[in-house]
Amino acid sequence: MNFYSCFDKQGKIIARCQTIQDIEVLKKMGRPIVEVKEMKNEESVVCSLTGSPSDFNMDY
């Protein structure tokens, strides 16, 4: 399973998503996503252990 980190134009992380479709929904909601990076396996393990990456998105 792939997880993605989304960044604004200042390079600050603003969301973590599980699918590209989640990212598209956030963009349609107006989130200023400028860059998307696939998380490394060791980073994504933390997401899967602590809950859904969408839990990080407070307005999703």
mmCIF file of C-alpha atoms in Angstrom:
data_model
loop_
_atom_site.group_PDB
_atom_site.id
_atom_site.type_symbol
_atom_site.label_atom_id
_atom_site.label_comp_id
_atom_site.label_asym_id
_atom_site.label_seq_id
_atom_site.Cartn_x
_atom_site.Cartn_y
_atom_site.Cartn_z
ATOM 1 C CA MET A 1 0.000 0.000 0.000
ATOM 2 C CA ASN A 2 1.292 3.453 -0.899
ATOM 3 C CA PHE A 3 0.910 6.591 1.175
ATOM 4 C CA TYR A 4 1.536 10.150 0.020
ATOM 5 C CA SER A 5 2.616 13.377 1.708
ATOM 6 C CA CYS A 6 1.198 16.612 0.293
ATOM 7 C CA PHE A 7 3.032 19.910 0.617
ATOM 8 C CA ASP A 8 2.131 23.577 0.130
ATOM 9 C CA LYS A 9 4.322 26.094 -1.727
ATOM 10 C CA GLN A 10 6.361 26.809 1.427
ATOM 11 C CA GLY A 11 7.250 23.107 1.651
ATOM 12 C CA LYS A 12 5.091 22.534 4.738
ATOM 13 C CA ILE A 13 3.249 19.224 4.925
ATOM 14 C CA ILE A 14 -0.486 19.830 4.820
ATOM 15 C CA ALA A 15 -1.908 16.336 4.327
ATOM 16 C CA ARG A 16 -1.107 12.647 4.231
ATOM 17 C CA CYS A 17 -3.207 10.554 1.883
ATOM 18 C CA GLN A 18 -3.588 6.888 1.070
ATOM 19 C CA THR A 19 -4.642 7.256 -2.557
ATOM 20 C CA ILE A 20 -4.230 9.660 -5.468
ATOM 21 C CA GLN A 21 -8.025 9.992 -5.459
ATOM 22 C CA ASP A 22 -7.856 11.354 -1.883
ATOM 23 C CA ILE A 23 -5.364 13.960 -3.083
ATOM 24 C CA GLU A 24 -7.656 14.972 -5.944
ATOM 25 C CA VAL A 25 -10.570 15.392 -3.517
ATOM 26 C CA LEU A 26 -8.461 17.661 -1.302
ATOM 27 C CA LYS A 27 -7.431 19.740 -4.328
ATOM 28 C CA LYS A 28 -11.090 20.129 -5.311
ATOM 29 C CA MET A 29 -11.812 21.241 -1.738
ATOM 30 C CA GLY A 30 -9.290 24.033 -2.240
ATOM 31 C CA ARG A 31 -6.289 22.708 -0.339
ATOM 32 C CA PRO A 32 -3.139 24.398 -1.756
ATOM 33 C CA ILE A 33 -1.335 21.184 -2.666
ATOM 34 C CA VAL A 34 1.718 22.050 -4.756
ATOM 35 C CA GLU A 35 3.839 18.916 -4.379
ATOM 36 C CA VAL A 36 3.064 15.263 -3.667
ATOM 37 C CA LYS A 37 5.705 12.762 -2.578
ATOM 38 C CA GLU A 38 5.263 9.050 -2.095
ATOM 39 C CA MET A 39 6.237 8.088 1.418
ATOM 40 C CA LYS A 40 9.045 5.615 2.010
ATOM 41 C CA ASN A 41 8.032 2.213 3.321
ATOM 42 C CA GLU A 42 9.311 2.986 6.825
ATOM 43 C CA GLU A 43 7.315 6.240 6.901
ATOM 44 C CA SER A 44 4.112 4.620 5.660
ATOM 45 C CA VAL A 45 4.323 1.913 8.328
ATOM 46 C CA VAL A 46 3.815 4.633 10.934
ATOM 47 C CA CYS A 47 0.651 5.771 9.141
ATOM 48 C CA SER A 48 -0.758 2.275 8.978
ATOM 49 C CA LEU A 49 -0.026 1.669 12.683
ATOM 50 C CA THR A 50 -1.454 4.942 13.946
ATOM 51 C CA GLY A 51 -4.637 4.951 11.899
ATOM 52 C CA SER A 52 -5.789 6.105 8.536
ATOM 53 C CA PRO A 53 -3.745 8.831 6.816
ATOM 54 C CA SER A 54 -7.038 10.652 6.286
ATOM 55 C CA ASP A 55 -7.181 11.086 10.082
ATOM 56 C CA PHE A 56 -4.424 13.656 9.584
ATOM 57 C CA ASN A 57 -6.665 15.709 7.281
ATOM 58 C CA MET A 58 -8.812 17.620 9.746
ATOM 59 C CA ASP A 59 -11.193 19.038 7.120
ATOM 60 C CA TYR A 60 -11.523 15.922 4.952
#
